[in-house]
Each structure stands twice: as C-alpha cells, then as structure tokens.
PDB file of C-alpha atoms in Angstrom:
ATOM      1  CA  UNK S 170     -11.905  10.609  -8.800  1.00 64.00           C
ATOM      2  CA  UNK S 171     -12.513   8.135 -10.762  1.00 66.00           C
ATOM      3  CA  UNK S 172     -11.633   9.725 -14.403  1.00 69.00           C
ATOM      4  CA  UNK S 173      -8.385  11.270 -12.550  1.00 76.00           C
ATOM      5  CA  UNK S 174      -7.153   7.683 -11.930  1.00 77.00           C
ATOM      6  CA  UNK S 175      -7.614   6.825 -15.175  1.00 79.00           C
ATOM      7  CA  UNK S 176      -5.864   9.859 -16.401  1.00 82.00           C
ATOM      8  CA  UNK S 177      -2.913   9.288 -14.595  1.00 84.00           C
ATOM      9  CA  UNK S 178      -2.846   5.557 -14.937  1.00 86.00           C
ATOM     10  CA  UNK S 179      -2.961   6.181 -18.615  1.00 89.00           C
ATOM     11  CA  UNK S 180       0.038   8.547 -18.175  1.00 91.00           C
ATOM     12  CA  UNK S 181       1.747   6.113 -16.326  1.00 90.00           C
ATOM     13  CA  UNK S 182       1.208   3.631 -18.726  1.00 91.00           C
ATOM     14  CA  UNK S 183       2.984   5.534 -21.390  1.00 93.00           C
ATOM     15  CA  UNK S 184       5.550   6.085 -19.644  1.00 93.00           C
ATOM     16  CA  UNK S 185       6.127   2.249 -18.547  1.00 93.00           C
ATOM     17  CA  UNK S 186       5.440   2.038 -22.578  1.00 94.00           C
ATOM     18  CA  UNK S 187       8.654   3.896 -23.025  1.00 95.00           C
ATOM     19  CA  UNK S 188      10.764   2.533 -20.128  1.00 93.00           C
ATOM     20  CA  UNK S 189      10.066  -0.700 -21.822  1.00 94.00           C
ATOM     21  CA  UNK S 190      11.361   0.391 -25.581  1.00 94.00           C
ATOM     22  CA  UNK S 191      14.236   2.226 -24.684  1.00 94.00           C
ATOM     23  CA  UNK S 192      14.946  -0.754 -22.529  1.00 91.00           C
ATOM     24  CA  UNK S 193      14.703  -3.032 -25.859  1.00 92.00           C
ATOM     25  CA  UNK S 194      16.774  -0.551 -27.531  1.00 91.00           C
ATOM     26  CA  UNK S 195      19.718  -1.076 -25.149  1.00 88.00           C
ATOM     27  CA  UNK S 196      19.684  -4.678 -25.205  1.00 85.00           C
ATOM     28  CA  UNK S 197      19.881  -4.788 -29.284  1.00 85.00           C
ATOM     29  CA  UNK S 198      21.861  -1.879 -29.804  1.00 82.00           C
ATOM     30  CA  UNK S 199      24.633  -1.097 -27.265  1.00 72.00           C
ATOM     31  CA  UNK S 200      28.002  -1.792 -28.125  1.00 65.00           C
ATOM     32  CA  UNK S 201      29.142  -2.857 -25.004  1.00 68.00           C
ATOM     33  CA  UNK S 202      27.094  -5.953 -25.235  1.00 76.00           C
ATOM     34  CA  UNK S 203      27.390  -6.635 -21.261  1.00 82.00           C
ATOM     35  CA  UNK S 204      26.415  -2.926 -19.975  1.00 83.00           C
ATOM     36  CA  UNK S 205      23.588  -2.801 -22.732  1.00 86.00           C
ATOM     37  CA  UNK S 206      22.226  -6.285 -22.026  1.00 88.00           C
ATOM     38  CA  UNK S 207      22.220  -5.058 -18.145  1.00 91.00           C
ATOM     39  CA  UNK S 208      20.607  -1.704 -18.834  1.00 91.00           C
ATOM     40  CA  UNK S 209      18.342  -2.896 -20.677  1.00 92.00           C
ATOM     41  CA  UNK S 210      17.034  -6.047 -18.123  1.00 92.00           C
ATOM     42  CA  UNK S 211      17.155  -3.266 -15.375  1.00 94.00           C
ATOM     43  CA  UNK S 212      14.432  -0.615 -17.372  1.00 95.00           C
ATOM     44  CA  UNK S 213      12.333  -3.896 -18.599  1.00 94.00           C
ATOM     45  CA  UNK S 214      12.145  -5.140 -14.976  1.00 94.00           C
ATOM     46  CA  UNK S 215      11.436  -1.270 -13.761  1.00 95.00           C
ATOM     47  CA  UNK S 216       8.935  -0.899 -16.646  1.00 96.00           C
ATOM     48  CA  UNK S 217       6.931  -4.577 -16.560  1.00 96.00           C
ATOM     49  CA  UNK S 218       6.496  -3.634 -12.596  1.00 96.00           C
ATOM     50  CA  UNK S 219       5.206  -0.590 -12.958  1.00 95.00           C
ATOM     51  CA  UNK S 220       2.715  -2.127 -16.097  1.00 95.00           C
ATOM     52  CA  UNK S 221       1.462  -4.511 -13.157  1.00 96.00           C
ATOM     53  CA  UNK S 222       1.069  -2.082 -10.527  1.00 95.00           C
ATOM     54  CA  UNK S 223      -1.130   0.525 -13.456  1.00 95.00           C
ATOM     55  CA  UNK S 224      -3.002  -2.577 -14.780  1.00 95.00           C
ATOM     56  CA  UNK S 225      -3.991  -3.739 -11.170  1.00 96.00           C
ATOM     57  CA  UNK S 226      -4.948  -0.037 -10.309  1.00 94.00           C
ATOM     58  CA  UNK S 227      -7.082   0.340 -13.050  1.00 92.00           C
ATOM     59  CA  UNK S 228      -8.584  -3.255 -12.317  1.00 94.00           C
ATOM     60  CA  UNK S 229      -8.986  -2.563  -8.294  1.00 95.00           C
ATOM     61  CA  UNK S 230     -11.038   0.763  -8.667  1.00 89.00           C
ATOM     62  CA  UNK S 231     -13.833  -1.741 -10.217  1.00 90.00           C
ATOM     63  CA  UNK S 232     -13.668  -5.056  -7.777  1.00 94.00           C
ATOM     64  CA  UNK S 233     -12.646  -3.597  -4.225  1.00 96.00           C
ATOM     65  CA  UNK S 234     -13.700  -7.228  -2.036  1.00 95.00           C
ATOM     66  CA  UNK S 235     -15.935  -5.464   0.197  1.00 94.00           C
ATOM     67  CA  UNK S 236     -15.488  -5.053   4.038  1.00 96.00           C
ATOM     68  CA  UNK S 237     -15.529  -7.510   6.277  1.00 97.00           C
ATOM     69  CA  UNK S 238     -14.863  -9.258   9.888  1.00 97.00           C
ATOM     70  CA  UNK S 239     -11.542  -9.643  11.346  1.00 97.00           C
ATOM     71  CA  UNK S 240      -9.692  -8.970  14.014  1.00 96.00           C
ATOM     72  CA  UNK S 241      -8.261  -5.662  14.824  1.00 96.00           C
ATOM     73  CA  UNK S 242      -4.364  -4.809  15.318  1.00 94.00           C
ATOM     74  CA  UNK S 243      -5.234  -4.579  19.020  1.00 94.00           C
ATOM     75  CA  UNK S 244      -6.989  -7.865  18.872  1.00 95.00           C
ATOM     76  CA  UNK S 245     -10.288  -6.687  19.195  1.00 96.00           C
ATOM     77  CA  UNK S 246     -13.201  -7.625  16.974  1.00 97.00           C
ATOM     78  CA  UNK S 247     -13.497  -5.471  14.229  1.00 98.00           C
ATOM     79  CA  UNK S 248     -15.791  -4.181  10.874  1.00 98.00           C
ATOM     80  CA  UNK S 249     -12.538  -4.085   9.016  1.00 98.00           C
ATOM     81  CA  UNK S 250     -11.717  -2.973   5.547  1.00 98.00           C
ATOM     82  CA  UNK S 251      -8.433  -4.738   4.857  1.00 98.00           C
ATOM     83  CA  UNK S 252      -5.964  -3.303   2.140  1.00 97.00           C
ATOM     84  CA  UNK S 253      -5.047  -5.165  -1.068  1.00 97.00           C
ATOM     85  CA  UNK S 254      -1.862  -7.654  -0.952  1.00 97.00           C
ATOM     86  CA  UNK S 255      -1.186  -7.075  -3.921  1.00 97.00           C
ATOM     87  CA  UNK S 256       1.094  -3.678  -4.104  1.00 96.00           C
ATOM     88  CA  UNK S 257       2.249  -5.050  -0.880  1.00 96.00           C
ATOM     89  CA  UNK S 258       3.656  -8.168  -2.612  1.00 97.00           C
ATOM     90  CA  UNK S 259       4.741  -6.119  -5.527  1.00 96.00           C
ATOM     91  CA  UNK S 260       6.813  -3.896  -2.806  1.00 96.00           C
ATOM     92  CA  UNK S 261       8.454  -7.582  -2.036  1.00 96.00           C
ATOM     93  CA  UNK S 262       8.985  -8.504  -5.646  1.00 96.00           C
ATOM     94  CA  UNK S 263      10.364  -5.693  -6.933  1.00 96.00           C
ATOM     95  CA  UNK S 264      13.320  -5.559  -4.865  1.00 96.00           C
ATOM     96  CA  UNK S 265      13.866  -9.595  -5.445  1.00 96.00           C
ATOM     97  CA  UNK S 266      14.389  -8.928  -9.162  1.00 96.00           C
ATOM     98  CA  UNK S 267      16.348  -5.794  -8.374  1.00 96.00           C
ATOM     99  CA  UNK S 268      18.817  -8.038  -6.249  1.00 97.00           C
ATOM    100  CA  UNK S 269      18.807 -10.372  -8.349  1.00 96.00           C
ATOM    101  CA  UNK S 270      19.828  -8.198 -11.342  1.00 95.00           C
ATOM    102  CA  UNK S 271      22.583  -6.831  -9.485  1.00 96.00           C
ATOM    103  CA  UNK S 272      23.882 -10.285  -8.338  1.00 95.00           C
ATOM    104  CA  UNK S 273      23.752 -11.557 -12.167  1.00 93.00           C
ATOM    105  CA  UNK S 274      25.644  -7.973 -13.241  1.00 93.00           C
ATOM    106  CA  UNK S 275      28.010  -8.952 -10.502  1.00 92.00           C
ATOM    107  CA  UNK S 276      29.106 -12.241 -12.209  1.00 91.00           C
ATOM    108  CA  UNK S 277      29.091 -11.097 -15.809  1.00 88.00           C
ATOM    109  CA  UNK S 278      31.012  -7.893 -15.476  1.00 87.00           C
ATOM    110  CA  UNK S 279      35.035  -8.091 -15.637  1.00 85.00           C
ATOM    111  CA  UNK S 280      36.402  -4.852 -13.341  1.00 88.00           C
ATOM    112  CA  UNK S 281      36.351  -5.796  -9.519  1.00 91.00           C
ATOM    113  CA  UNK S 282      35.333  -2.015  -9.165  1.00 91.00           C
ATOM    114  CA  UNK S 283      31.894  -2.779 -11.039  1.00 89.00           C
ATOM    115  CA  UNK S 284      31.866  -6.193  -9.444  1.00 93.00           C
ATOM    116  CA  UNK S 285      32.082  -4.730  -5.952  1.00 95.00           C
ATOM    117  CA  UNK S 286      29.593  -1.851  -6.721  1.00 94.00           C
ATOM    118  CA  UNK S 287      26.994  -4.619  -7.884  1.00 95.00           C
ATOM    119  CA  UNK S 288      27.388  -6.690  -5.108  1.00 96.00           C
ATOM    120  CA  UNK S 289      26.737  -3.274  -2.816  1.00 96.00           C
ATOM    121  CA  UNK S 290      23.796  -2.960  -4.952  1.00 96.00           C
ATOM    122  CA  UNK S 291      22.252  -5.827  -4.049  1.00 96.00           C
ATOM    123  CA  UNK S 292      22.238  -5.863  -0.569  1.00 96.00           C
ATOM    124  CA  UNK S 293      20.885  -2.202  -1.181  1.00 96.00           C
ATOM    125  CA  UNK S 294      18.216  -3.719  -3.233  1.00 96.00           C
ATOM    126  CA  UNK S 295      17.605  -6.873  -0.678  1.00 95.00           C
ATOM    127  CA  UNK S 296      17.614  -5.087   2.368  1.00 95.00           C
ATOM    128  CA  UNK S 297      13.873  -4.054   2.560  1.00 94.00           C
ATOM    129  CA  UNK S 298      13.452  -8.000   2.641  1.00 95.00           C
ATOM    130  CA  UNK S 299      14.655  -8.199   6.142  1.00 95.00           C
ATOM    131  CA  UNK S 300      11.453  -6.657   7.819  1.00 96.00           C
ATOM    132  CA  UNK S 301       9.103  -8.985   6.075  1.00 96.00           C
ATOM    133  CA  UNK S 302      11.030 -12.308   7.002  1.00 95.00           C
ATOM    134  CA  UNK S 303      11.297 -10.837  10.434  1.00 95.00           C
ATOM    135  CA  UNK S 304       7.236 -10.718   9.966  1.00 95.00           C
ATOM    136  CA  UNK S 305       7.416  -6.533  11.057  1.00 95.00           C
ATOM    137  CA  UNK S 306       5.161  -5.504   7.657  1.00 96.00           C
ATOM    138  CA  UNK S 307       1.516  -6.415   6.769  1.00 95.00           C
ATOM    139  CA  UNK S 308      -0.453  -4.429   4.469  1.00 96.00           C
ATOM    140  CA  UNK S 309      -3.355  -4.051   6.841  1.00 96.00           C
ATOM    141  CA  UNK S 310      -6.559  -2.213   6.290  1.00 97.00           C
ATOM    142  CA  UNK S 311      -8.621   0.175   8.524  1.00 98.00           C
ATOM    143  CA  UNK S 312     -10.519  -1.449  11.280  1.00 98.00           C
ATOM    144  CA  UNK S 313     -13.285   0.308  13.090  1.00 98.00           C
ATOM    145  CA  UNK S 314     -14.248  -1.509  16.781  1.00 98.00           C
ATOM    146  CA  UNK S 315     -16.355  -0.361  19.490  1.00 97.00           C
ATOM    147  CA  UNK S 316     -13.697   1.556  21.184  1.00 97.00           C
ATOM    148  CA  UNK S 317     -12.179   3.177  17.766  1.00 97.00           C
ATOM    149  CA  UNK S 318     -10.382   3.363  14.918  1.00 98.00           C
ATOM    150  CA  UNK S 319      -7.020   1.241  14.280  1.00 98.00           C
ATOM    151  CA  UNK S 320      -5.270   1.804  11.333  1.00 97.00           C
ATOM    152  CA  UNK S 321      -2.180  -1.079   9.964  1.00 97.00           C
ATOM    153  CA  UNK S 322      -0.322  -0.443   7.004  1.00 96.00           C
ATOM    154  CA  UNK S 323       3.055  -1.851   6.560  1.00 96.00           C
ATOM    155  CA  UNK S 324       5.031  -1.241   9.731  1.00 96.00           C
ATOM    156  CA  UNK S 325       2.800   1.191  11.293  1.00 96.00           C
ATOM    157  CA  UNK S 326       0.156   0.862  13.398  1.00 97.00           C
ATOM    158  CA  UNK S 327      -2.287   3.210  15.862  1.00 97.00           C
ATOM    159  CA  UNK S 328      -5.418   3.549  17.206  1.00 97.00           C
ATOM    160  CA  UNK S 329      -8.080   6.264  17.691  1.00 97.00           C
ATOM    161  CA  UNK S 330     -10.565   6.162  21.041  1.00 97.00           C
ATOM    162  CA  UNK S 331     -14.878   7.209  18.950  1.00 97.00           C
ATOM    163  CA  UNK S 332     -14.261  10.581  21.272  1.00 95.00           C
ATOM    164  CA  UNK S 333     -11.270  11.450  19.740  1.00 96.00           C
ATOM    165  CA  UNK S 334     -12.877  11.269  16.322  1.00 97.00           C
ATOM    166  CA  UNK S 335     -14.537  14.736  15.144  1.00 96.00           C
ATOM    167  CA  UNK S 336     -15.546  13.777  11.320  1.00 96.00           C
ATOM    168  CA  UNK S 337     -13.972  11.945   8.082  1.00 97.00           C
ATOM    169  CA  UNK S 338     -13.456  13.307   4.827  1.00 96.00           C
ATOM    170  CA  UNK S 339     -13.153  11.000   1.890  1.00 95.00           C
ATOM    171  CA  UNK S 340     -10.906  11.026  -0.617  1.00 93.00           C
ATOM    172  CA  UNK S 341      -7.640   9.851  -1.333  1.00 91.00           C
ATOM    173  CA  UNK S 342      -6.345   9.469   1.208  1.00 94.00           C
ATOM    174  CA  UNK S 343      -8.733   9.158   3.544  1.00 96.00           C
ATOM    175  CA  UNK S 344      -8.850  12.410   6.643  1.00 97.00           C
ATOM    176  CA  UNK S 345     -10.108  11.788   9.680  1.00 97.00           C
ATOM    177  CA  UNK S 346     -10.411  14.936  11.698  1.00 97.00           C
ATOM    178  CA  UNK S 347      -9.485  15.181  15.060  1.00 96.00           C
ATOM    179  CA  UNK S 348     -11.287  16.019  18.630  1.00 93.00           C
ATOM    180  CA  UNK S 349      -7.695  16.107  20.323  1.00 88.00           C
ATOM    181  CA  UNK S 350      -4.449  14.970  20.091  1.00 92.00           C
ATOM    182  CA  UNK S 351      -3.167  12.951  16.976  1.00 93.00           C
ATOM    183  CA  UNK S 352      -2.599   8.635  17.934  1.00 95.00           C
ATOM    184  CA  UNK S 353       0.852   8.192  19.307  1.00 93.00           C
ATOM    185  CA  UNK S 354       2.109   5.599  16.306  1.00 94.00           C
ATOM    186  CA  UNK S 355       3.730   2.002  16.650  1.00 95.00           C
ATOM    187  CA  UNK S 356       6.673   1.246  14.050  1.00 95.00           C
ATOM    188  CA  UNK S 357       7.857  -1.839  13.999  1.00 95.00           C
ATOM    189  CA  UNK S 358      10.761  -0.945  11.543  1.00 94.00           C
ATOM    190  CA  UNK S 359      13.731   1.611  11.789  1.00 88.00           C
ATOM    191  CA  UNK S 360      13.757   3.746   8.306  1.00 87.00           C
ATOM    192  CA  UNK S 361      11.786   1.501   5.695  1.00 91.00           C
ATOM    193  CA  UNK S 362       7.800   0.507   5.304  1.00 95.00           C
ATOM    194  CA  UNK S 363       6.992   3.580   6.831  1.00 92.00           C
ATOM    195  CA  UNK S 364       4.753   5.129   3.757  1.00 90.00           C
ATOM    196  CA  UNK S 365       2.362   6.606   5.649  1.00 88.00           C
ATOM    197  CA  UNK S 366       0.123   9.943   4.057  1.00 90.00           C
ATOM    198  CA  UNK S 367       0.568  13.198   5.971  1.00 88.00           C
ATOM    199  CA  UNK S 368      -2.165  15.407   6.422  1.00 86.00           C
ATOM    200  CA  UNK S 369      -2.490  19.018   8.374  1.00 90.00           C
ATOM    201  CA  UNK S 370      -2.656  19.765  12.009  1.00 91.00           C
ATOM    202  CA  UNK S 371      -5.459  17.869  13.574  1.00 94.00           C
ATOM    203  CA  UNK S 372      -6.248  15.645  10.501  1.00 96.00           C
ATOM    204  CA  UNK S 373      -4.868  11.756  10.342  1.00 96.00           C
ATOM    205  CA  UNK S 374      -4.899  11.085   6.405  1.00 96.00           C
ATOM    206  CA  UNK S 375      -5.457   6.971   6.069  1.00 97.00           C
ATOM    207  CA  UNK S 376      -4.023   5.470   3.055  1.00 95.00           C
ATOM    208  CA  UNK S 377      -7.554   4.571   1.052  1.00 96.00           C
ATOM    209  CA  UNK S 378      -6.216   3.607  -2.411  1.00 94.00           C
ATOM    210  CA  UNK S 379      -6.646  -0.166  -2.088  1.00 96.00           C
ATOM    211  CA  UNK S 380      -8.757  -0.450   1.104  1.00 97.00           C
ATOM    212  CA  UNK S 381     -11.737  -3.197   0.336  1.00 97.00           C
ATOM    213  CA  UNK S 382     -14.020  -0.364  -0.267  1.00 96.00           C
ATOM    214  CA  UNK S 383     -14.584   3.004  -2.144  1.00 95.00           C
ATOM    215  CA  UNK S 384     -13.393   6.141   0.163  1.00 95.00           C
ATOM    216  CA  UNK S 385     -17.057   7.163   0.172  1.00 95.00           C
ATOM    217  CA  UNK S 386     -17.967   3.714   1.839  1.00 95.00           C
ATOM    218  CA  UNK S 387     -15.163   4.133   4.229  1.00 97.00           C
ATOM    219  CA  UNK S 388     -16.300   7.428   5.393  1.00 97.00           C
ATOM    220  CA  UNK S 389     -20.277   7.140   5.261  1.00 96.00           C
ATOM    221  CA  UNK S 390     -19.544   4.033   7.802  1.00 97.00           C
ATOM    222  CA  UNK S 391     -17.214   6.322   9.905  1.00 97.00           C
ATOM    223  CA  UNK S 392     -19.484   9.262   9.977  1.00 97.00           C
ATOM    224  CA  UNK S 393     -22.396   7.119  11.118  1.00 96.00           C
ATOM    225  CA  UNK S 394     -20.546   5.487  13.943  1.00 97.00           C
ATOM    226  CA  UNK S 395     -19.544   8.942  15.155  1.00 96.00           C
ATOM    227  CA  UNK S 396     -22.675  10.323  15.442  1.00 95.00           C
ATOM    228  CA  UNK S 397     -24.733   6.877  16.568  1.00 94.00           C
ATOM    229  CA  UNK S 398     -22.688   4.993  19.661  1.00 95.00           C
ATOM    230  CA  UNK S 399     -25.382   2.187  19.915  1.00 95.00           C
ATOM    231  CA  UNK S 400     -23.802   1.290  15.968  1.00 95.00           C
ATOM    232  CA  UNK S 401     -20.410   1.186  17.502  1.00 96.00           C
ATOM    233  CA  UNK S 402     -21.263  -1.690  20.223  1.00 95.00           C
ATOM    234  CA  UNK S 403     -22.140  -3.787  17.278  1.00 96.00           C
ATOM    235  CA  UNK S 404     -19.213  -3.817  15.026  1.00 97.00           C
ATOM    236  CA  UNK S 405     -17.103  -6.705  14.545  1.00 96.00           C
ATOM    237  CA  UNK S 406     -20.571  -8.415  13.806  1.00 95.00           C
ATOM    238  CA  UNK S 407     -21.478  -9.656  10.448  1.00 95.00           C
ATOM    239  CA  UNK S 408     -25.146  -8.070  10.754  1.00 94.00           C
ATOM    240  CA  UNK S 409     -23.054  -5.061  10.474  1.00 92.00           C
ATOM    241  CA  UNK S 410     -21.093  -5.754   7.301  1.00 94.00           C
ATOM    242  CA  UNK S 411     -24.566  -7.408   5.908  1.00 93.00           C
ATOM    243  CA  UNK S 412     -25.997  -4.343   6.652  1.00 90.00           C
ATOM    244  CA  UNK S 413     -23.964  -2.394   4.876  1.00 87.00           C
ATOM    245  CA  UNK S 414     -23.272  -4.590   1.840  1.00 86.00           C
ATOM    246  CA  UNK S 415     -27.097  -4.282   1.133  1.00 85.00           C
ATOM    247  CA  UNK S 416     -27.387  -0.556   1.453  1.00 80.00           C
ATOM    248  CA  UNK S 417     -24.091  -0.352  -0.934  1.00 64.00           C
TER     249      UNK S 417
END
C-alpha cells in the first residue's frame, strides 16, 4: 500500500509540476494580458493546492497521531480514531481562493457578459462555504463504543450495533462486513460534503486515508472487539488506547 501511494503521489506531483508551468506560461506569455494573467492565477492556485494536499499525503502515511479518547457522534464515550483536519481545511480553502479569483476576474475584466459570468462563478465557488458556517461538516474519524461502530465524515454520520458487525477488511477504504442490514445514514447537508466510499452489498467501506491510524490498526482493533464483548465494555477508556499504543 504503501509503495502504491507513493507511486501515485509521485504522479500527482508531476502533474501539479505541470499545472504549475503552463500556468507560468500564461501569465508571461498571453497576449491578452488580462485573460492570461487570470488563467494563469487560476492553474497556479489549482496546482499549489494540489502540491499541499500530495506533500501532506506523503507526510501523513509516516505520522498518523494515534487513536485516542473522545466522544462519539452519538455522545457516547468512545476509542476513537479521528480523521486529519487537514484535507478537510484544504476542502475550505480551496474554494476561498477559487471565489476569490473569480471576484478579482470580475473587477478587472471589461464585457458585462464576462463580468456577470465571474460573479456566477463565485458564488459557484463559495457556496460549499455555507455548510461549514452553518457548523453541518466535521471531518470526524471512526469511533468504536460499547454498543458499536459510529462513523463521521463531513456531513454524514451512522452507527453500527457489535451484532450487526460480521468482520473488517483493511485497506483503503476501510470494509466492514455486515451481519444485516446496512446503518440508515444522517446527512446534515442537501447535495455537497457527502464523499462517502461505496462498497458492495453487505459491506460499509469507511474512508481510512487519514484516520489517526494505519488501516491494519483500525481493523486488528475491530476484529478483536467482534470476537471478545468483555473488550467492548471497556472502550472509551484510556487503558484501552494504552493498551494498544504499546502492542503497536
């Protein structure tokens, strides 16, 4: 898994590489000094995103936190495994600079036609904003409590009862195989945050990329509590994430 990443990180990388040229081309080159200068700011903001989000990949895979205590979207007490803000906070920045381009375009181009468009653009651009003022996204983790499994990321939630909870596969993502039917979902948004994996019938695939520990972690911790109720009645404790910490 962990030469793949690096694989496609480093193919990402190149292609950032060249976002980020032919972006530097446009602004020095075009003739139309306005529509170069706003091509080009629109691939160098695309490109130095995208070099953040490889570079903090690459970085993540080798200091994942660790698991922890916390408090479970139910409320419960909870062995959690909480998901990285940072591509979370990239998913807010990005469209900042992207409405922001478009609002600068809108000022420095002449025809009310391009104006307009611009000024579209940005609300376009703004609009996933609205859910995380309104406080509807989180990034989350996965929490495991003595009734279940919760899972958070962005603006969807559910929640898993141990029974319903047949095994766990690691990987990215994460599968959890099912004894039943799959957890009826909460979404606290309309049409946006809503990235969730999918998975086939009777699998729930959990988003594992930046979770606080290695899918293997996630799923030895999982398959353990399936198999051994007495460890279920003691998570949310921090003998628990002790105990694990040592044996990892």
């Amino acid at each position: 898994m962990t030469n793949r990443r690096t694989g496609r990180n480093a193919l990402y990388g190149l292609g950032y590489l060249l976002l980020a040229l032919l972006g530097v081309a446009l602004v020095v080159t075009a003739g139309d000094r306005t529509l170069g200068l706003l091509s080009g700011l629109l691939l160098l903001v695309l490109a130095a995103s995208g070099f953040v989000l490889v570079g903090f990949d690459w970085w993540y895979a080798g200091h994942r936190p660790g698991l922890t205590t916390a408090t479970a979207p139910s409320g419960r007490p909870a062995t959690a495994f909480p998901r990285s803000r940072v591509p979370f906070v990239m998913s807010v920045v990005v469209p900042v600079l992207l409405a922001v381009w478009a609002l600068a375009g809108s000022l420095l181009v002449e025809h009310v036609a391009a104006r307009v468009g611009l000024l579209l653009l940005a609300v376009v651009f703004a609009s996933p904003l609205v859910a995380v003022v309104r406080g509807r996204v989180a990034p989350g983790g996965l929490y495991l409590t003595p009734e279940g499994v919760e899972q958070r990321k962005e603006a969807v939630s559910w929640s898993l009862p141990w029974d319903r909870v047949a095994g766990v596969v690691p990987g990215e993502p994460l599968a959890l195989v099912l004894n039943g039917p799959p957890p009826d979902q909460v979404v606290r948004t309309r049409w946006l945050w809503r990235r969730e994996p999918t998975g086939p019938a009777g699998v729930v695939a959990v988003d594992s990329r930046y979770l606080a520990e290695r899918p293997e972690v996630v799923a030895e911790l999982v398959a353990r509590c399936i198999v051994h109720p007495p460890l279920r009645e003691r998570l949310g404790t921090p003998e628990v994430v002790a105990e694990i910490r040592r044996e990892g």
